[in-house]
Amino acid sequence: MQIVYHQNLIFGSALLNRFHPFQFDRARAAFRILREDLGSKLEWKTPDKPVTWAQLELVHDSSYLKDLQRSSTIAHIVEVPFLAFSPKALTKRWFLDPARWSVACSLLAGECALECGLGISLGGGFHHAKRQGGEGFCFLNDIAYLLESLRATGKLTLNQQVLYIDLDVHQGNGVSAYYHNDPTVRSLDVYNEDIYPVWRSDLRSTVEVPVPLRSGCTDETYLQATREGLEHLLQGAQDPALAVFNAGNDIFLEDALGGFRVSAHGVAQRDKIVLEALIERDIPTVVLASGGYSQKSSQLLAELCRIGYELTHSK
Ligand SMILES: [Zn+2]
């Protein structure tokens, strides 16, 4: 197992936390917890540079990438209106630079997965971003970029199957929009249907295994639904070359946005169920941190890495 982290993964600042519940330094906090707990036992990887704007045209329209240079576009995506009046240098430092580093980290974690079986990025998982626009704190779709880069470099071929497992509490509408016509990407999405992006039921057929749950969902219901959904996804799988696990911990009961009532133990159980199932079947797996809007999000993310470490080292 390899863990990918870069110090430039930090979005925003403590000041911004007055307006948005995202734990802005989550990646750094998780990195510190892991360094303390597991020290040199973990193998760390760091990308050399962020992806460039030109490279991002692989998955985004150039007109959108141009639009992103405007503070008003950033304010809209982050849903913090005053940012529309902030200088470009600030939105670049707080959002655009970390977003480009996040994409580089996700791709590197994908490459690690193909090389050693399990790659975890402490960032990424921006599943709401679409080809022509961002939303819901997602500027750049690192998941589409990861898959399309691996395909472009021949590390994945166009007919190799990919499993996309989106367990962030929000439905992954950006990734669904990219891949609903691509039969090689087979998706499971377990999400709260009562909250953003309030996904239209007529679009559910664009995901092979949609599992909508209601607000207030607790450990037992959540874990049972996830287990069943995962089983269904794996039963229909045909020798997948890669699994992408979007592991948002915004299902946690203290999360400010998620609306579920899943305990910390339940979050860890979920991560164990998914990783165990994929590792057991020898499916190379890349894990992305995705959403988390509680102050314990970094601890939950560190726990996910510990589970990955234990499973790969007890094999
Ligand atoms: Zn989320």
mmCIF file of C-alpha atoms and ligand atoms in Angstrom:
data_model
loop_
_atom_site.group_PDB
_atom_site.id
_atom_site.type_symbol
_atom_site.label_atom_id
_atom_site.label_comp_id
_atom_site.label_asym_id
_atom_site.label_seq_id
_atom_site.Cartn_x
_atom_site.Cartn_y
_atom_site.Cartn_z
ATOM 1 C CA MET A 1 0.000 0.000 0.000
ATOM 2 C CA GLN A 2 1.170 3.503 -0.784
ATOM 3 C CA ILE A 3 -0.246 6.788 0.513
ATOM 4 C CA VAL A 4 -0.107 9.946 -1.556
ATOM 5 C CA TYR A 5 0.139 13.347 0.095
ATOM 6 C CA HIS A 6 1.474 16.774 -0.800
ATOM 7 C CA GLN A 7 1.586 19.812 1.486
ATOM 8 C CA ASN A 8 -0.193 21.877 -1.195
ATOM 9 C CA LEU A 9 -3.386 19.825 -0.810
ATOM 10 C CA ILE A 10 -4.644 22.347 1.748
ATOM 11 C CA PHE A 11 -7.734 24.265 0.542
ATOM 12 C CA GLY A 12 -8.614 27.718 1.904
ATOM 13 C CA SER A 13 -7.632 28.740 5.409
ATOM 14 C CA ALA A 14 -8.948 28.790 8.977
ATOM 15 C CA LEU A 15 -10.641 32.102 8.108
ATOM 16 C CA LEU A 16 -12.739 30.410 5.445
ATOM 17 C CA ASN A 17 -13.985 27.881 8.015
ATOM 18 C CA ARG A 18 -16.197 30.626 9.426
ATOM 19 C CA PHE A 19 -18.219 30.385 6.209
ATOM 20 C CA HIS A 20 -17.836 26.730 5.212
ATOM 21 C CA PRO A 21 -17.741 23.566 7.400
ATOM 22 C CA PHE A 22 -14.960 21.865 5.385
ATOM 23 C CA GLN A 23 -11.985 20.918 7.624
ATOM 24 C CA PHE A 24 -9.590 22.929 5.468
ATOM 25 C CA ASP A 25 -6.380 21.289 6.770
ATOM 26 C CA ARG A 26 -7.794 17.744 6.827
ATOM 27 C CA ALA A 27 -5.125 16.205 4.593
ATOM 28 C CA ARG A 28 -2.290 17.677 6.681
ATOM 29 C CA ALA A 29 -3.975 16.630 9.953
ATOM 30 C CA ALA A 30 -4.463 13.063 8.673
ATOM 31 C CA PHE A 31 -0.846 13.008 7.468
ATOM 32 C CA ARG A 32 0.356 14.000 10.962
ATOM 33 C CA ILE A 33 -1.808 11.400 12.716
ATOM 34 C CA LEU A 34 -0.485 8.660 10.410
ATOM 35 C CA ARG A 35 3.130 9.773 10.763
ATOM 36 C CA GLU A 36 2.757 9.630 14.519
ATOM 37 C CA ASP A 37 0.933 6.267 14.617
ATOM 38 C CA LEU A 38 2.625 4.268 11.901
ATOM 39 C CA GLY A 39 5.803 6.263 11.288
ATOM 40 C CA SER A 40 8.164 4.724 8.789
ATOM 41 C CA LYS A 41 5.963 1.651 8.305
ATOM 42 C CA LEU A 42 3.988 3.579 5.687
ATOM 43 C CA GLU A 43 5.229 4.170 2.177
ATOM 44 C CA TRP A 44 4.567 7.774 1.111
ATOM 45 C CA LYS A 45 4.429 9.136 -2.430
ATOM 46 C CA THR A 46 4.381 12.751 -3.607
ATOM 47 C CA PRO A 47 3.774 14.112 -7.099
ATOM 48 C CA ASP A 48 6.530 16.372 -8.506
ATOM 49 C CA LYS A 49 4.165 18.999 -9.839
ATOM 50 C CA PRO A 50 0.481 19.846 -10.139
ATOM 51 C CA VAL A 51 -1.362 19.075 -13.378
ATOM 52 C CA THR A 52 -1.253 21.930 -15.878
ATOM 53 C CA TRP A 53 -4.254 23.759 -17.316
ATOM 54 C CA ALA A 54 -3.387 22.315 -20.730
ATOM 55 C CA GLN A 55 -3.418 18.746 -19.332
ATOM 56 C CA LEU A 56 -6.813 19.384 -17.750
ATOM 57 C CA GLU A 57 -8.342 19.843 -21.211
ATOM 58 C CA LEU A 58 -8.369 16.043 -21.288
ATOM 59 C CA VAL A 59 -11.529 16.188 -19.151
ATOM 60 C CA HIS A 60 -12.697 19.822 -19.073
ATOM 61 C CA ASP A 61 -13.812 22.320 -21.728
ATOM 62 C CA SER A 62 -11.231 25.038 -22.280
ATOM 63 C CA SER A 63 -13.957 27.703 -21.863
ATOM 64 C CA TYR A 64 -14.690 26.376 -18.347
ATOM 65 C CA LEU A 65 -11.000 26.283 -17.414
ATOM 66 C CA LYS A 66 -10.814 29.921 -18.516
ATOM 67 C CA ASP A 67 -13.907 30.766 -16.455
ATOM 68 C CA LEU A 68 -12.256 29.271 -13.374
ATOM 69 C CA GLN A 69 -9.742 32.108 -13.397
ATOM 70 C CA ARG A 70 -12.592 34.452 -12.331
ATOM 71 C CA SER A 71 -13.249 34.852 -8.607
ATOM 72 C CA SER A 72 -17.017 34.903 -9.264
ATOM 73 C CA THR A 73 -16.840 31.331 -10.682
ATOM 74 C CA ILE A 74 -14.970 30.144 -7.590
ATOM 75 C CA ALA A 75 -17.488 31.869 -5.275
ATOM 76 C CA HIS A 76 -20.328 30.057 -7.039
ATOM 77 C CA ILE A 77 -18.665 26.615 -6.811
ATOM 78 C CA VAL A 78 -17.724 27.042 -3.128
ATOM 79 C CA GLU A 79 -21.088 28.668 -2.332
ATOM 80 C CA VAL A 80 -19.411 31.498 -0.404
ATOM 81 C CA PRO A 81 -20.667 34.685 -2.143
ATOM 82 C CA PHE A 82 -18.118 37.178 -0.735
ATOM 83 C CA LEU A 83 -15.292 35.320 -2.495
ATOM 84 C CA ALA A 84 -16.532 36.891 -5.760
ATOM 85 C CA PHE A 85 -14.862 40.091 -4.560
ATOM 86 C CA SER A 86 -11.568 38.520 -3.526
ATOM 87 C CA PRO A 87 -8.366 39.077 -5.525
ATOM 88 C CA LYS A 88 -7.450 36.454 -8.098
ATOM 89 C CA ALA A 89 -4.192 35.704 -6.280
ATOM 90 C CA LEU A 90 -6.185 34.632 -3.229
ATOM 91 C CA THR A 91 -8.595 32.303 -5.058
ATOM 92 C CA LYS A 92 -5.607 30.829 -6.887
ATOM 93 C CA ARG A 93 -3.780 30.102 -3.608
ATOM 94 C CA TRP A 94 -6.850 28.902 -1.697
ATOM 95 C CA PHE A 95 -8.555 26.846 -4.403
ATOM 96 C CA LEU A 96 -7.031 26.520 -7.853
ATOM 97 C CA ASP A 97 -3.518 25.494 -6.829
ATOM 98 C CA PRO A 98 -4.744 22.904 -4.268
ATOM 99 C CA ALA A 99 -7.256 21.613 -6.838
ATOM 100 C CA ARG A 100 -4.486 21.050 -9.425
ATOM 101 C CA TRP A 101 -2.283 19.345 -6.813
ATOM 102 C CA SER A 102 -5.244 17.171 -5.778
ATOM 103 C CA VAL A 103 -5.654 15.968 -9.357
ATOM 104 C CA ALA A 104 -1.937 15.106 -9.522
ATOM 105 C CA CYS A 105 -2.211 13.197 -6.211
ATOM 106 C CA SER A 106 -5.263 11.229 -7.410
ATOM 107 C CA LEU A 107 -3.482 10.200 -10.614
ATOM 108 C CA LEU A 108 -0.377 9.174 -8.682
ATOM 109 C CA ALA A 109 -2.528 7.126 -6.275
ATOM 110 C CA GLY A 110 -4.104 5.442 -9.322
ATOM 111 C CA GLU A 111 -0.655 4.562 -10.661
ATOM 112 C CA CYS A 112 0.322 3.224 -7.220
ATOM 113 C CA ALA A 113 -2.823 1.065 -7.215
ATOM 114 C CA LEU A 114 -1.862 -0.497 -10.539
ATOM 115 C CA GLU A 115 1.703 -1.076 -9.360
ATOM 116 C CA CYS A 116 1.230 -2.324 -5.805
ATOM 117 C CA GLY A 117 -2.506 -3.056 -5.384
ATOM 118 C CA LEU A 118 -3.621 -0.191 -3.126
ATOM 119 C CA GLY A 119 -3.025 3.548 -3.458
ATOM 120 C CA ILE A 120 -4.711 6.054 -1.147
ATOM 121 C CA SER A 121 -4.696 9.814 -1.718
ATOM 122 C CA LEU A 122 -5.319 12.054 1.288
ATOM 123 C CA GLY A 123 -7.125 14.429 -1.110
ATOM 124 C CA GLY A 124 -9.284 14.274 -4.222
ATOM 125 C CA GLY A 125 -12.656 12.703 -4.905
ATOM 126 C CA PHE A 126 -14.243 15.788 -6.506
ATOM 127 C CA HIS A 127 -17.169 13.896 -7.950
ATOM 128 C CA HIS A 128 -19.519 16.829 -8.675
ATOM 129 C CA ALA A 129 -17.313 18.579 -11.261
ATOM 130 C CA LYS A 130 -18.490 18.176 -14.852
ATOM 131 C CA ARG A 131 -16.767 18.690 -18.183
ATOM 132 C CA GLN A 132 -18.295 22.120 -18.626
ATOM 133 C CA GLY A 133 -18.596 23.388 -15.029
ATOM 134 C CA GLY A 134 -17.898 22.919 -11.336
ATOM 135 C CA GLU A 135 -20.277 22.777 -8.364
ATOM 136 C CA GLY A 136 -20.476 21.615 -4.731
ATOM 137 C CA PHE A 137 -16.846 22.523 -3.835
ATOM 138 C CA CYS A 138 -15.599 20.543 -6.856
ATOM 139 C CA PHE A 139 -13.544 22.542 -9.376
ATOM 140 C CA LEU A 140 -11.790 19.790 -11.307
ATOM 141 C CA ASN A 141 -12.911 16.197 -11.739
ATOM 142 C CA ASP A 142 -9.847 14.271 -10.562
ATOM 143 C CA ILE A 143 -11.672 10.935 -10.954
ATOM 144 C CA ALA A 144 -12.303 11.429 -14.687
ATOM 145 C CA TYR A 145 -8.764 12.809 -15.053
ATOM 146 C CA LEU A 146 -7.276 9.785 -13.324
ATOM 147 C CA LEU A 147 -9.159 7.322 -15.549
ATOM 148 C CA GLU A 148 -8.606 9.236 -18.790
ATOM 149 C CA SER A 149 -4.880 9.737 -18.090
ATOM 150 C CA LEU A 150 -4.399 6.041 -17.361
ATOM 151 C CA ARG A 151 -6.228 5.267 -20.613
ATOM 152 C CA ALA A 152 -4.237 7.864 -22.585
ATOM 153 C CA THR A 153 -0.930 6.427 -21.381
ATOM 154 C CA GLY A 154 -2.010 2.835 -22.041
ATOM 155 C CA LYS A 155 -1.899 1.851 -18.356
ATOM 156 C CA LEU A 156 -5.587 1.013 -18.755
ATOM 157 C CA THR A 157 -7.020 -0.055 -22.087
ATOM 158 C CA LEU A 158 -10.390 1.168 -23.322
ATOM 159 C CA ASN A 159 -12.009 -2.232 -22.945
ATOM 160 C CA GLN A 160 -10.727 -2.954 -19.427
ATOM 161 C CA GLN A 161 -13.444 -2.720 -16.808
ATOM 162 C CA VAL A 162 -13.278 -0.146 -14.012
ATOM 163 C CA LEU A 163 -15.403 -0.261 -10.857
ATOM 164 C CA TYR A 164 -16.407 3.108 -9.424
ATOM 165 C CA ILE A 165 -17.602 2.901 -5.808
ATOM 166 C CA ASP A 166 -18.926 6.234 -4.582
ATOM 167 C CA LEU A 167 -19.754 6.128 -0.870
ATOM 168 C CA ASP A 168 -19.502 9.849 -0.213
ATOM 169 C CA VAL A 169 -22.911 10.862 1.193
ATOM 170 C CA HIS A 170 -23.593 13.078 -1.840
ATOM 171 C CA GLN A 171 -24.504 11.480 -5.146
ATOM 172 C CA GLY A 172 -21.594 11.627 -7.599
ATOM 173 C CA ASN A 173 -23.440 13.498 -10.356
ATOM 174 C CA GLY A 174 -20.240 14.726 -12.058
ATOM 175 C CA VAL A 175 -18.775 11.237 -12.473
ATOM 176 C CA SER A 176 -22.183 9.881 -13.596
ATOM 177 C CA ALA A 177 -22.306 12.596 -16.272
ATOM 178 C CA TYR A 178 -18.862 11.581 -17.579
ATOM 179 C CA TYR A 179 -19.407 7.838 -17.662
ATOM 180 C CA HIS A 180 -23.106 7.077 -18.130
ATOM 181 C CA ASN A 181 -22.479 6.109 -21.762
ATOM 182 C CA ASP A 182 -19.323 4.138 -21.022
ATOM 183 C CA PRO A 183 -20.159 0.468 -20.343
ATOM 184 C CA THR A 184 -16.631 -0.271 -19.088
ATOM 185 C CA VAL A 185 -17.094 1.940 -16.004
ATOM 186 C CA ARG A 186 -19.468 0.116 -13.650
ATOM 187 C CA SER A 187 -20.695 2.215 -10.712
ATOM 188 C CA LEU A 188 -22.145 1.777 -7.236
ATOM 189 C CA ASP A 189 -23.400 4.953 -5.578
ATOM 190 C CA VAL A 190 -24.757 4.923 -2.000
ATOM 191 C CA TYR A 191 -26.036 8.408 -1.143
ATOM 192 C CA ASN A 192 -28.524 10.533 0.773
ATOM 193 C CA GLU A 193 -31.322 11.264 -1.667
ATOM 194 C CA ASP A 194 -32.704 14.107 0.497
ATOM 195 C CA ILE A 195 -29.719 16.434 0.081
ATOM 196 C CA TYR A 196 -27.687 18.109 -2.679
ATOM 197 C CA PRO A 197 -27.492 17.340 -5.571
ATOM 198 C CA VAL A 198 -31.076 15.972 -5.230
ATOM 199 C CA TRP A 199 -30.482 13.677 -8.138
ATOM 200 C CA ARG A 200 -33.439 13.153 -10.433
ATOM 201 C CA SER A 201 -34.809 9.613 -10.171
ATOM 202 C CA ASP A 202 -34.979 9.391 -13.993
ATOM 203 C CA LEU A 203 -31.171 9.618 -14.070
ATOM 204 C CA ARG A 204 -30.702 6.604 -11.796
ATOM 205 C CA SER A 205 -30.350 4.278 -14.748
ATOM 206 C CA THR A 206 -27.013 6.019 -15.496
ATOM 207 C CA VAL A 207 -25.492 4.222 -12.481
ATOM 208 C CA GLU A 208 -25.511 0.389 -12.495
ATOM 209 C CA VAL A 209 -26.145 0.102 -8.743
ATOM 210 C CA PRO A 210 -27.801 3.214 -7.270
ATOM 211 C CA VAL A 211 -28.553 2.950 -3.533
ATOM 212 C CA PRO A 212 -30.551 5.991 -2.380
ATOM 213 C CA LEU A 213 -31.014 6.245 1.393
ATOM 214 C CA ARG A 214 -32.935 8.769 3.517
ATOM 215 C CA SER A 215 -31.632 11.348 6.004
ATOM 216 C CA GLY A 216 -31.187 10.019 9.533
ATOM 217 C CA CYS A 217 -29.878 6.639 8.287
ATOM 218 C CA THR A 218 -27.951 4.792 11.048
ATOM 219 C CA ASP A 219 -25.168 2.161 11.096
ATOM 220 C CA GLU A 220 -27.311 -0.935 10.631
ATOM 221 C CA THR A 221 -29.313 0.302 7.629
ATOM 222 C CA TYR A 222 -26.292 1.959 6.040
ATOM 223 C CA LEU A 223 -23.937 -0.993 6.361
ATOM 224 C CA GLN A 224 -26.512 -3.502 5.184
ATOM 225 C CA ALA A 225 -27.389 -1.397 2.108
ATOM 226 C CA THR A 226 -23.698 -0.859 1.321
ATOM 227 C CA ARG A 227 -22.889 -4.547 1.687
ATOM 228 C CA GLU A 228 -25.772 -5.521 -0.621
ATOM 229 C CA GLY A 229 -24.882 -2.829 -3.161
ATOM 230 C CA LEU A 230 -21.245 -3.900 -3.200
ATOM 231 C CA GLU A 231 -22.179 -7.546 -3.616
ATOM 232 C CA HIS A 232 -24.434 -6.649 -6.544
ATOM 233 C CA LEU A 233 -21.652 -4.593 -8.172
ATOM 234 C CA LEU A 234 -19.063 -7.335 -7.735
ATOM 235 C CA GLN A 235 -21.392 -10.071 -9.000
ATOM 236 C CA GLY A 236 -21.675 -8.279 -12.335
ATOM 237 C CA ALA A 237 -17.978 -7.399 -12.526
ATOM 238 C CA GLN A 238 -15.845 -8.922 -15.271
ATOM 239 C CA ASP A 239 -12.212 -9.058 -14.329
ATOM 240 C CA PRO A 240 -11.947 -5.347 -13.410
ATOM 241 C CA ALA A 241 -8.531 -3.752 -13.966
ATOM 242 C CA LEU A 242 -9.086 -1.045 -11.336
ATOM 243 C CA ALA A 243 -11.527 0.014 -8.618
ATOM 244 C CA VAL A 244 -11.906 3.656 -7.616
ATOM 245 C CA PHE A 245 -13.280 4.000 -4.068
ATOM 246 C CA ASN A 246 -14.548 7.504 -3.373
ATOM 247 C CA ALA A 247 -14.516 7.297 0.414
ATOM 248 C CA GLY A 248 -16.102 10.516 1.694
ATOM 249 C CA ASN A 249 -16.644 10.370 5.442
ATOM 250 C CA ASP A 250 -19.527 12.858 5.339
ATOM 251 C CA ILE A 251 -21.820 9.931 6.276
ATOM 252 C CA PHE A 252 -20.563 10.498 9.863
ATOM 253 C CA LEU A 253 -23.186 11.572 12.432
ATOM 254 C CA GLU A 254 -21.328 14.779 13.371
ATOM 255 C CA ASP A 255 -21.033 15.892 9.752
ATOM 256 C CA ALA A 256 -22.482 19.351 9.120
ATOM 257 C CA LEU A 257 -23.866 18.547 5.652
ATOM 258 C CA GLY A 258 -24.428 14.797 5.269
ATOM 259 C CA GLY A 259 -27.666 14.165 7.195
ATOM 260 C CA PHE A 260 -26.809 10.539 8.063
ATOM 261 C CA ARG A 261 -26.311 9.204 11.623
ATOM 262 C CA VAL A 262 -23.461 6.760 11.017
ATOM 263 C CA SER A 263 -21.042 6.405 13.976
ATOM 264 C CA ALA A 264 -17.235 6.575 13.699
ATOM 265 C CA HIS A 265 -17.229 2.800 14.180
ATOM 266 C CA GLY A 266 -19.749 2.500 11.325
ATOM 267 C CA VAL A 267 -17.562 4.601 9.000
ATOM 268 C CA ALA A 268 -14.570 2.354 9.767
ATOM 269 C CA GLN A 269 -16.723 -0.760 9.261
ATOM 270 C CA ARG A 270 -17.794 0.521 5.843
ATOM 271 C CA ASP A 271 -14.201 1.183 4.786
ATOM 272 C CA LYS A 272 -13.169 -2.270 5.985
ATOM 273 C CA ILE A 273 -16.028 -4.010 4.140
ATOM 274 C CA VAL A 274 -15.117 -2.307 0.850
ATOM 275 C CA LEU A 275 -11.333 -2.668 1.093
ATOM 276 C CA GLU A 276 -11.560 -6.273 2.275
ATOM 277 C CA ALA A 277 -13.844 -7.221 -0.638
ATOM 278 C CA LEU A 278 -11.545 -5.594 -3.220
ATOM 279 C CA ILE A 279 -8.251 -6.817 -1.739
ATOM 280 C CA GLU A 280 -9.622 -10.359 -1.404
ATOM 281 C CA ARG A 281 -10.380 -10.365 -5.136
ATOM 282 C CA ASP A 282 -6.998 -8.846 -6.040
ATOM 283 C CA ILE A 283 -8.610 -5.819 -7.682
ATOM 284 C CA PRO A 284 -6.134 -2.899 -7.785
ATOM 285 C CA THR A 285 -7.790 -0.132 -5.785
ATOM 286 C CA VAL A 286 -7.343 3.607 -5.586
ATOM 287 C CA VAL A 287 -8.987 5.383 -2.643
ATOM 288 C CA LEU A 288 -9.811 9.099 -2.676
ATOM 289 C CA ALA A 289 -10.637 11.097 0.464
ATOM 290 C CA SER A 290 -13.662 12.988 -0.976
ATOM 291 C CA GLY A 291 -16.071 14.889 1.356
ATOM 292 C CA GLY A 292 -15.996 15.298 5.123
ATOM 293 C CA TYR A 293 -17.477 18.246 6.993
ATOM 294 C CA SER A 294 -16.816 17.484 10.635
ATOM 295 C CA GLN A 295 -13.781 18.320 12.722
ATOM 296 C CA LYS A 296 -13.163 14.566 13.070
ATOM 297 C CA SER A 297 -12.885 14.075 9.321
ATOM 298 C CA SER A 298 -9.067 13.848 9.470
ATOM 299 C CA GLN A 299 -9.218 11.137 12.168
ATOM 300 C CA LEU A 300 -11.710 9.137 10.107
ATOM 301 C CA LEU A 301 -9.471 9.492 7.051
ATOM 302 C CA ALA A 302 -6.412 8.367 9.021
ATOM 303 C CA GLU A 303 -8.405 5.370 10.284
ATOM 304 C CA LEU A 304 -9.239 4.426 6.679
ATOM 305 C CA CYS A 305 -5.498 4.402 5.876
ATOM 306 C CA ARG A 306 -4.782 2.280 8.968
ATOM 307 C CA ILE A 307 -7.424 -0.232 7.829
ATOM 308 C CA GLY A 308 -5.813 -0.345 4.380
ATOM 309 C CA TYR A 309 -2.412 -0.882 5.967
ATOM 310 C CA GLU A 310 -3.633 -3.705 8.223
ATOM 311 C CA LEU A 311 -5.471 -5.489 5.416
ATOM 312 C CA THR A 312 -2.573 -5.332 2.974
ATOM 313 C CA HIS A 313 -0.029 -6.375 5.601
ATOM 314 C CA SER A 314 -2.012 -9.298 6.980
ATOM 315 C CA LYS A 315 -2.436 -10.778 3.521
HETATM 316 ZN ZN ZN B 1 -19.923 14.679 -0.042
#
